[in-house]
XYZ file of C-alpha atoms in Angstrom:
509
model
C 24.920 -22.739 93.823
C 22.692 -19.043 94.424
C 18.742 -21.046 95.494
C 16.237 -18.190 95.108
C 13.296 -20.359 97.036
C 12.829 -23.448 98.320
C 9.688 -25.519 98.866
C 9.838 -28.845 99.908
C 6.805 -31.781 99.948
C 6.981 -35.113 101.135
C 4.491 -37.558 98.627
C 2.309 -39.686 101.031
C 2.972 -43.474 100.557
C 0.500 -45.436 98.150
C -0.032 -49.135 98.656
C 1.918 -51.362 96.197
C 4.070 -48.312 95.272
C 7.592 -48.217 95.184
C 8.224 -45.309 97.589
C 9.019 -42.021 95.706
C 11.979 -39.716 96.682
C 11.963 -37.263 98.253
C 11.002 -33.495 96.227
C 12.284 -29.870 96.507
C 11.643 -27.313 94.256
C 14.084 -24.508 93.798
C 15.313 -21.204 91.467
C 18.930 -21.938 90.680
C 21.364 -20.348 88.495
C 21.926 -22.346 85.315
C 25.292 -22.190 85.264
C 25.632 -24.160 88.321
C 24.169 -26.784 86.981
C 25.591 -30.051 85.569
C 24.295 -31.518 82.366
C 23.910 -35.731 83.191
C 24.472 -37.866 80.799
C 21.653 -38.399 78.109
C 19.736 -40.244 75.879
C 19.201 -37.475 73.758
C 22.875 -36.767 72.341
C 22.375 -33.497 70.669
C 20.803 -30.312 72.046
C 19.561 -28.929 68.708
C 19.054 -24.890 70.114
C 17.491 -22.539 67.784
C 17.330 -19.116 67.780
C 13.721 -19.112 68.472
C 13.614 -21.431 71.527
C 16.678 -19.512 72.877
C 14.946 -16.321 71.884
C 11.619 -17.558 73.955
C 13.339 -18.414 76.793
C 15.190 -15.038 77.300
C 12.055 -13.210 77.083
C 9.730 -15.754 79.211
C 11.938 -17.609 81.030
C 11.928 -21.420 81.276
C 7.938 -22.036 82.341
C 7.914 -25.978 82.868
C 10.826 -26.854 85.511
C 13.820 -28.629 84.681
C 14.229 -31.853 86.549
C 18.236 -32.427 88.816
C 19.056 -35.086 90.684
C 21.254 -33.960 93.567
C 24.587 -35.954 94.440
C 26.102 -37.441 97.943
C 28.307 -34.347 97.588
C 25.810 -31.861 96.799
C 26.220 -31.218 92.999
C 23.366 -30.752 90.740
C 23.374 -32.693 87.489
C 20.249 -32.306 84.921
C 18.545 -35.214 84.017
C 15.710 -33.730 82.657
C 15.523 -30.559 80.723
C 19.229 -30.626 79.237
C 17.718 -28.206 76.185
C 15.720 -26.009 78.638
C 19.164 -25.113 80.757
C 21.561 -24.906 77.845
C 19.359 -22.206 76.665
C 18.349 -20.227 79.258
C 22.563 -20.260 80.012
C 22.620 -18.918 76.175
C 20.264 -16.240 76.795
C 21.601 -15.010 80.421
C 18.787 -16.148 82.160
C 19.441 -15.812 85.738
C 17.311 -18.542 87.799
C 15.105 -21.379 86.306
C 12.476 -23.530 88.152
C 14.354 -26.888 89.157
C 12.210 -29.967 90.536
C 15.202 -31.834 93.204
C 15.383 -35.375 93.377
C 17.629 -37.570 95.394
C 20.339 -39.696 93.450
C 18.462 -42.722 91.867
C 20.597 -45.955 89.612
C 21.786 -45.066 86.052
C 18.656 -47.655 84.461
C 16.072 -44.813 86.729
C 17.336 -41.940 84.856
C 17.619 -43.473 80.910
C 14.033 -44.733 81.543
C 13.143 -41.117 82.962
C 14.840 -39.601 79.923
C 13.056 -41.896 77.626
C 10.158 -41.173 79.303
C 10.350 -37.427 79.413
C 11.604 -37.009 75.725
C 8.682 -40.068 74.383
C 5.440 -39.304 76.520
C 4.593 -35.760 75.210
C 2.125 -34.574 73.081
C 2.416 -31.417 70.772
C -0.036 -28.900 70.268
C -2.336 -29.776 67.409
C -2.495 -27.109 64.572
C -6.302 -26.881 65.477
C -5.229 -25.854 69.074
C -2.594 -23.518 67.879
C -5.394 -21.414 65.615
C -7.780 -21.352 68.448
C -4.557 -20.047 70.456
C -3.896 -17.567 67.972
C -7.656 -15.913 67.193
C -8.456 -16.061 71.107
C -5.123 -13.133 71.098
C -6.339 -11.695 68.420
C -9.933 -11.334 69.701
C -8.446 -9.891 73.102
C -6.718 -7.386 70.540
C -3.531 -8.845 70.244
C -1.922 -7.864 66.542
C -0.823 -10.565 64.323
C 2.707 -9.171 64.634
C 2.684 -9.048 68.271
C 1.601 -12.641 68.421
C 4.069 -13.617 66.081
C 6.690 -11.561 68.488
C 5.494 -13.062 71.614
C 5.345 -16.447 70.252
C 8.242 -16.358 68.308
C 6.843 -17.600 64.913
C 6.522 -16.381 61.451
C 3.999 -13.235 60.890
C 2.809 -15.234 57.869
C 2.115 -18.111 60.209
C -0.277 -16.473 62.463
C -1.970 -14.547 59.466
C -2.763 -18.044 57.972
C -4.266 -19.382 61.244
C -5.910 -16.312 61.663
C -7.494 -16.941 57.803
C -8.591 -20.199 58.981
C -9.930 -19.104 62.521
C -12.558 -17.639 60.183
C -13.801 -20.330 58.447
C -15.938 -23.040 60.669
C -14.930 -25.445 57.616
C -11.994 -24.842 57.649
C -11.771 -25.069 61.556
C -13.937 -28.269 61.873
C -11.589 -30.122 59.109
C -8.208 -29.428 60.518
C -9.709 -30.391 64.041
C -11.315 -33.451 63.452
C -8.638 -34.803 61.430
C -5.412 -33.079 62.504
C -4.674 -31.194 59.072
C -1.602 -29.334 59.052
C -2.009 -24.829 58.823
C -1.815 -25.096 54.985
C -4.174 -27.864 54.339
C -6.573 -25.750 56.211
C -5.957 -22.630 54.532
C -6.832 -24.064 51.033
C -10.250 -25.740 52.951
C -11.033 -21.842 53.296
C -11.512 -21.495 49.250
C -14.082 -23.645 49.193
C -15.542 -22.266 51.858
C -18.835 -21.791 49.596
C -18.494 -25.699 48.309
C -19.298 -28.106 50.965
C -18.893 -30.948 48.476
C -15.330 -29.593 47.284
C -14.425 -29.382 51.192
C -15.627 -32.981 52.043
C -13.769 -34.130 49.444
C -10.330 -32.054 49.682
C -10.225 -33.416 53.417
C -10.583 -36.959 52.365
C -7.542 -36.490 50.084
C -5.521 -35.279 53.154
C -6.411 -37.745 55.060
C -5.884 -40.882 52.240
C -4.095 -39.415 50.006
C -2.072 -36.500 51.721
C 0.615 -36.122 48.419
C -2.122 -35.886 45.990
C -3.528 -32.767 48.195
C -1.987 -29.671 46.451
C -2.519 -31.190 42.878
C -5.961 -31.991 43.974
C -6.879 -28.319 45.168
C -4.829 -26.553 41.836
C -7.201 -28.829 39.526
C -10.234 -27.873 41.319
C -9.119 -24.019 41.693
C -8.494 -24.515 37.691
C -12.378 -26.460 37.308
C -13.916 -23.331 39.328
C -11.853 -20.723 37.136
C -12.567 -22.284 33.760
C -16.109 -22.836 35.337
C -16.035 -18.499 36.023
C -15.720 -18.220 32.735
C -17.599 -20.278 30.708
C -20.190 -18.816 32.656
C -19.457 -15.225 32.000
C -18.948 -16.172 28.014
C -22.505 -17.564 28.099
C -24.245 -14.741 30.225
C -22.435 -12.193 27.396
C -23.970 -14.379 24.364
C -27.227 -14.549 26.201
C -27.348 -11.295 26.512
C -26.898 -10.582 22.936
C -29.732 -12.755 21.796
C -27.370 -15.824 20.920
C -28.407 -19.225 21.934
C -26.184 -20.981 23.564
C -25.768 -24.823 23.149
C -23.569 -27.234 25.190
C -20.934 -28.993 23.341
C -21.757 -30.608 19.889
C -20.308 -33.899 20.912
C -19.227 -36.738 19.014
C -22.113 -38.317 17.597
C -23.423 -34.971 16.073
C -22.883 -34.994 12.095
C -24.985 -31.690 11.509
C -23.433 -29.045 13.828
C -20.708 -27.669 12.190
C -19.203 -24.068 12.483
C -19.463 -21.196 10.965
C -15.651 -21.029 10.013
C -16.364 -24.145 7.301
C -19.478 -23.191 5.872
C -20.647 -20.728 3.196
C -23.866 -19.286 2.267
C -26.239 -20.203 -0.417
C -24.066 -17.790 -2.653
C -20.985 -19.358 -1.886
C -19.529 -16.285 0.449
C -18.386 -17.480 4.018
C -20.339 -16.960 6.685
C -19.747 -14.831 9.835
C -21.110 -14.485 13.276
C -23.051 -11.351 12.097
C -24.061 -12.762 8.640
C -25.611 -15.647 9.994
C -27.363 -14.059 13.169
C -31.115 -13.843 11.490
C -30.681 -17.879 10.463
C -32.799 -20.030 12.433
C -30.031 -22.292 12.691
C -27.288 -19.494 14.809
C -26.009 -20.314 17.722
C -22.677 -21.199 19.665
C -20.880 -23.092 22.196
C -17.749 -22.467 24.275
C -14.953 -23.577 22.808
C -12.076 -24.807 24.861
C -8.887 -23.183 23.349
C -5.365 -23.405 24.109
C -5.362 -20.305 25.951
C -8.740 -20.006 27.395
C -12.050 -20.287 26.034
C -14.200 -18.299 23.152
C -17.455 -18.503 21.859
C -17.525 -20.860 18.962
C -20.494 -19.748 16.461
C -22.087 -22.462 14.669
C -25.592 -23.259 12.457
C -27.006 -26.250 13.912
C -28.647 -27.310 10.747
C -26.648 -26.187 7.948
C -27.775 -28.386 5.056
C -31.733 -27.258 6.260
C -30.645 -24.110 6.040
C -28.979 -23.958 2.176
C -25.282 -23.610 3.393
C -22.526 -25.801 2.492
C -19.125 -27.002 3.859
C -15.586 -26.208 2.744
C -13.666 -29.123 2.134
C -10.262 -30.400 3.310
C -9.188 -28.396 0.490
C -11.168 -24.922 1.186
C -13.754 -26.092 -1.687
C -17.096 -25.506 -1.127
C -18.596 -29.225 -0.706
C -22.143 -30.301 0.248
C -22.827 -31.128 3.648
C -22.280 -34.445 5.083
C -20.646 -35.871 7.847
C -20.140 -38.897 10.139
C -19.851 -40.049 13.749
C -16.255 -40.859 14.949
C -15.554 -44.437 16.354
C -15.657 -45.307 19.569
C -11.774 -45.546 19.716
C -11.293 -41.504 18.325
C -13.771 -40.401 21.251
C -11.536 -42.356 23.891
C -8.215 -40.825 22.238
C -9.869 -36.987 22.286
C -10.752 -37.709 25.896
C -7.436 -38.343 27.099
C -5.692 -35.760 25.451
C -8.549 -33.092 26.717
C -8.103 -34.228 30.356
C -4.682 -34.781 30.279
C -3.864 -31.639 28.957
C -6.037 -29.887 31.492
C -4.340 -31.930 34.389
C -0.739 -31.328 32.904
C -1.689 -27.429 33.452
C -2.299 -27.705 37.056
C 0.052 -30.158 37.936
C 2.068 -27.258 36.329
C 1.400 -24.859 38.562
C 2.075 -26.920 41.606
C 5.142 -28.285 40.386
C 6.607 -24.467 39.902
C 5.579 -23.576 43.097
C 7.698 -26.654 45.146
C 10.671 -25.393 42.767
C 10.182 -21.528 44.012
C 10.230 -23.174 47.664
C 13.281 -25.271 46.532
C 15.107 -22.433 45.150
C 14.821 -20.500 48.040
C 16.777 -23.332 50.285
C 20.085 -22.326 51.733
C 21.344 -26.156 50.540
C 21.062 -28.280 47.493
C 20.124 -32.125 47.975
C 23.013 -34.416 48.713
C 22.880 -35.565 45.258
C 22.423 -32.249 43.412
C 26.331 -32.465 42.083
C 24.932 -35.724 39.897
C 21.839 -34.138 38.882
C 24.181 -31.225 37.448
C 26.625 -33.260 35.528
C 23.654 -35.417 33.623
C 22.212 -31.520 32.682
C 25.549 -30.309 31.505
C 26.211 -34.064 29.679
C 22.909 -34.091 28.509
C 20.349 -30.923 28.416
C 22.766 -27.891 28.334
C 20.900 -26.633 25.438
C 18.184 -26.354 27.511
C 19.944 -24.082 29.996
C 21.643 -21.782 26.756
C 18.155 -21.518 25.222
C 16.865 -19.846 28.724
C 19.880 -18.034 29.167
C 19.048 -16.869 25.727
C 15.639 -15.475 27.061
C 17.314 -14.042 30.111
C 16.793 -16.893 32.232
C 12.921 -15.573 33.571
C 11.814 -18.663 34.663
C 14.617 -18.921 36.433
C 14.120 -15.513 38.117
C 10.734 -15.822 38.765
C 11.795 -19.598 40.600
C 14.670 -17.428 43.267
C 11.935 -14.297 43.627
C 13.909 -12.209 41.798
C 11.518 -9.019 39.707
C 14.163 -8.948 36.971
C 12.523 -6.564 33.992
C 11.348 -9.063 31.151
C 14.284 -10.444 28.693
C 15.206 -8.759 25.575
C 17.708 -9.036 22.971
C 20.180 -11.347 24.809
C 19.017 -11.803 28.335
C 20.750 -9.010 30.101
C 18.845 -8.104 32.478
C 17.783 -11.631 33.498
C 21.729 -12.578 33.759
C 22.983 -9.543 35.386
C 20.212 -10.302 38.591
C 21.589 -13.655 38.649
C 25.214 -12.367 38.694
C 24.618 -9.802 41.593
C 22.649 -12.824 43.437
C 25.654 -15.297 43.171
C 27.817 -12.663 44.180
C 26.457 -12.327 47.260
C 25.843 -15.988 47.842
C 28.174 -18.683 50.232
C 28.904 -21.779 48.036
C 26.502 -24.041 49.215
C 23.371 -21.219 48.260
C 25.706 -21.162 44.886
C 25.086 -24.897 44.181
C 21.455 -24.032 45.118
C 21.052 -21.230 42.280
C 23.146 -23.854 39.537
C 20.413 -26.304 40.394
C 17.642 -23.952 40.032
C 19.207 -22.452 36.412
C 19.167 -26.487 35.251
C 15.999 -27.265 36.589
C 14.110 -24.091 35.241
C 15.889 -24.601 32.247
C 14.075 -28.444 31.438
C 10.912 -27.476 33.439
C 10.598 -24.202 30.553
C 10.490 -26.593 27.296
C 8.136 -28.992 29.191
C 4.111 -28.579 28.440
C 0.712 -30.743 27.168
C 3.169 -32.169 24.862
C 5.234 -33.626 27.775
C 3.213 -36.323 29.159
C 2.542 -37.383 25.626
C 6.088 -37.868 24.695
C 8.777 -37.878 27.663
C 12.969 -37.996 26.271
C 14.613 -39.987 29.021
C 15.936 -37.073 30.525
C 12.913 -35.525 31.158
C 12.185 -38.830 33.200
C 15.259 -38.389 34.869
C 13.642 -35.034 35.897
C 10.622 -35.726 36.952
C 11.880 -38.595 39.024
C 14.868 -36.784 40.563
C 12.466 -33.991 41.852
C 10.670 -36.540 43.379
C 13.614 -38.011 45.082
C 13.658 -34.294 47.220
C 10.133 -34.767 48.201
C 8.375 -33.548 45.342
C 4.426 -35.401 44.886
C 4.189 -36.313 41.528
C 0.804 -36.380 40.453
C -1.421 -38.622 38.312
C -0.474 -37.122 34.622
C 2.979 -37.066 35.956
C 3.779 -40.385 36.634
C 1.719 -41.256 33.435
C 4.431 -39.787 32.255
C 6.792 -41.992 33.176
C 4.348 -45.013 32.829
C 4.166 -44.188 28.984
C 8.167 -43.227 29.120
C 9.129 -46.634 30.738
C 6.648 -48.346 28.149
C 7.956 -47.134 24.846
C 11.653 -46.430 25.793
C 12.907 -49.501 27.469
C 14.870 -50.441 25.087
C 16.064 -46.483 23.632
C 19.910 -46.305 24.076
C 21.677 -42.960 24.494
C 21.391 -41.641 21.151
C 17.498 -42.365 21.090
C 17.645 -39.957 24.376
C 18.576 -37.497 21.644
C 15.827 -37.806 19.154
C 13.854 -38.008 21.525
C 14.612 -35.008 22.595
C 14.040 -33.267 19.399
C 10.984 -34.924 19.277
C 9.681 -32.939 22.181
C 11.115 -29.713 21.407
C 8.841 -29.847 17.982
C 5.693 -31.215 19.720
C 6.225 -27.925 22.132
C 6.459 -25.360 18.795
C 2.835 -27.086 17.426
C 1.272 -27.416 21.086
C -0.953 -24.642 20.898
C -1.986 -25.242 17.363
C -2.313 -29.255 17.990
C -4.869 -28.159 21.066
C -6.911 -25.703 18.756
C -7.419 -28.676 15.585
C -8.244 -31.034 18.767
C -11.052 -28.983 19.374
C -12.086 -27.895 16.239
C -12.119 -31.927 15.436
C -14.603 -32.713 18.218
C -16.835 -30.503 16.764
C -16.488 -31.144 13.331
C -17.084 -34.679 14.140
């Protein structure tokens, strides 16, 4: 046993104390040491912590209990010598205690392993942008430190927002919570309220902060559409609503010689104006004369016939229906978008969930058309899931397929099963859209809920989903699965146009 230094104290006796042993402190060579038996029955070493302690050393000292004949045996810091003998590390601090009974050491085990407190992501940021104010690069914190670059960039990002800072401190929000507080930096209200979700509500979070980054965006530009028809002398009106008989558009009407009118026709009537519309792949300006039959213009009919104006309120039952399919298409969008993203972070796992073999043979039984039609289109969703910058498909898929060939190549078996399960998956998750939540096969219920079996947070138009799939298919057998399915695949080839005669309904109405 090589002792580098050797201090010893004696602890002065307290009153009502059972007497404490005796304490040296020492430098000893790890591999003299003997590991005692432990509550803890696996070491778990990682590459970082063994990579930390080569270049620092072991900084909080081990704790040996030293034996009538002199041996050494750890009984606290098992992990702490294992890896400093891993990394070569000559000496480590050791805190010597005399032999104590077997029930002394589990409860000091229990003790050492239970009564600890990590750092708090707050404290780890204010860690991280004190270095970086003493001039300390992000990648030589993330060196010395032994964590991800990325890691200390997205404190860093957070350091700079007092939001941001004062959110994930008061209430203990993890780095990434606190990172998406920082885009609302400008939006008290929108802060408040994302840190109440993360604190009530923690897997409705990302779906929270994707529907209000989608509110703000659409927000963007229905300003910048309005500012543009301001500009040019058009006045802009909110949307016609319901109840409003008389607004119609231009698109339906004619003038008082029967010829249809357009945005530039119908400029010098008193009546011009427009709203922005909401359309299935963004929004436009939607001209319309606000009092058509005042101003000598009439109305097409269902037919394209020119018809005199007239119109009537819908019922109170239309409004609710046009409501819910606005919203939920909206919400479907950005659950969208959060839903790809924990597949791209699933794809990139080095191991498929246990019960990724099942999933597999209900796709093959079940949805293999699915994966042939993206395989058709060179599998890019598919791609884009495993981060791979295959060119664009054409004619068969070539280019999409030969990426995936060279990555499976070069893949063990288990990160095989992993790219399998990523081709099924991105082959359901491509045909799904606003006309999912609508009208759910059985097997896309079987998706949604096996994705949330491997942590997945479904959110609210999701598991309407399901609500509206247990409702009306309780009693569909396996061959109602089917038509089901070709239900869907139909709803998806009218979605867009469905969306537009939605809105061009409301404000017809």
């Amino acid at each position: 046993m090589s002792i580098t230094s050797t201090q010893t104290a004696t602890p002065a006796a307290a009153p009502d104390v059972e007497q404490v042993p005796a304490v040296e402190f020492a430098h000893i060579d790890p591999t003299t040491l003997t590991i005692d038996v432990n509550v803890r029955t696996t070491a778990n070493l990682g590459k970082d912590f063994v990579a930390s302690i080569r270049e620092h050393g072991v900084l909080t000292p081990i704790l040996a209990v030293r034996q009538v004949d002199g041996t050494l045996y750890v009984r606290a810091g098992q992990r702490r010598t294992l890896a400093a003998i891993q990394a070569g590390v000559a000496s480590i601090p050791v805190r010597i205690i005399d032999a104590t009974t077997d029930a002394d050491r589990i409860v000091q085990q229990v003790i050492e392993n239970d009564q600890r407190l990590a750092l708090s992501e707050s404290d780890r940021i204010a860690a991280f942008e004190q270095l970086s104010l003493m001039g300390v690069s992000p990648t030589q914190i993330a060196r010395r430190l032994h964590t991800k670059k990325d890691t200390v960039t997205r404190a860093l990002a957070v350091a700079k927002s007092p939001a941001a800072v004062a959110a994930t401190r008061e209430h203990d929000l993890t780095l990434d919570q606190g990172l998406v507080l920082t885009e609302f930096e400008d939006a008290p209200a929108l802060v408040e309220a994302l840190t109440q979700v993360a604190v009530t509500n923690p897997g409705a979070f990302d779906h929270t902060a994707q529907q209000l980054r989608d509110e703000r965006a659409e927000q963007a530009e229905i300003d910048a559409l309005t500012a543009s028809l301001t500009d040019a002398g058009v006045t802009v009106i909110g949307f016609p609503g319901w109840d409003s008989p008389v607004i119609t558009r231009l698109s339906r009407l004619r003038d008082s010689d029967g010829q249809r009118l357009t945005s530039e026709a119908h400029a010098t009537c008193p009546g011009h104006g427009a709203y922005i519309a909401n359309a299935y792949d963004g929004h436009r300006p939607e001209y319309v004369c606000m009092d058509p039959k005042a101003n000598a213009h009439t109305k097409d009919d269902q037919y394209g016939n020119p018809r005199p104006v007239s119109g009537g309120a819908m019922t109170d039952q239309e409004k609710a229906e046009r409501r819910e399919v606005v919203a939920n298409n909206k919400a479907w969008k950005s659950a969208e978008i959060v839903r790809r993203d924990w597949l791209r972070n699933l794809a990139a796992r080095k191991n498929a969930p246990k019960d990724a073999g099942t999933f597999l043979a209900h796709v093959l039984a079940t949805r293999a058309d699915d994966v042939s039609h993206a395989a058709a289109a060179g599998h890019t969703l598919a791609c884009d899931l495993l981060g791979l910058s295959a060119p664009k498909a054409t004619g068969y898929g070539y280019y999409g397929r030969g990426a995936l060939s060279d990555l499976i190549a070069a893949a063990t078996p288990a990160r095989a099963q992993v790219i399998a399960l990523t081709l099924a998956l991105a082959g359901i998750e491509h045909r799904t859209g606003t006309h999912t939540w609508r009208n759910a096969s059985t097997d896309t219920a079987r998706y949604l809920r096996t994705i949330a079996s491997w942590g997945y947070n479904l959110s609210e138009v999701e598991q309407i989903t399901l609500d509206r799939h247990d409702t009306t298919h309780a009693a569909v057998d396996d061959q109602g699965d089917v038509d089901d399915q070709g239900d869907e695949d139909e709803d998806l080839v009218y979605d867009g146009a469905e969306e537009q005669a939605q809105n061009d309904a409301l404000a017809d109405a």
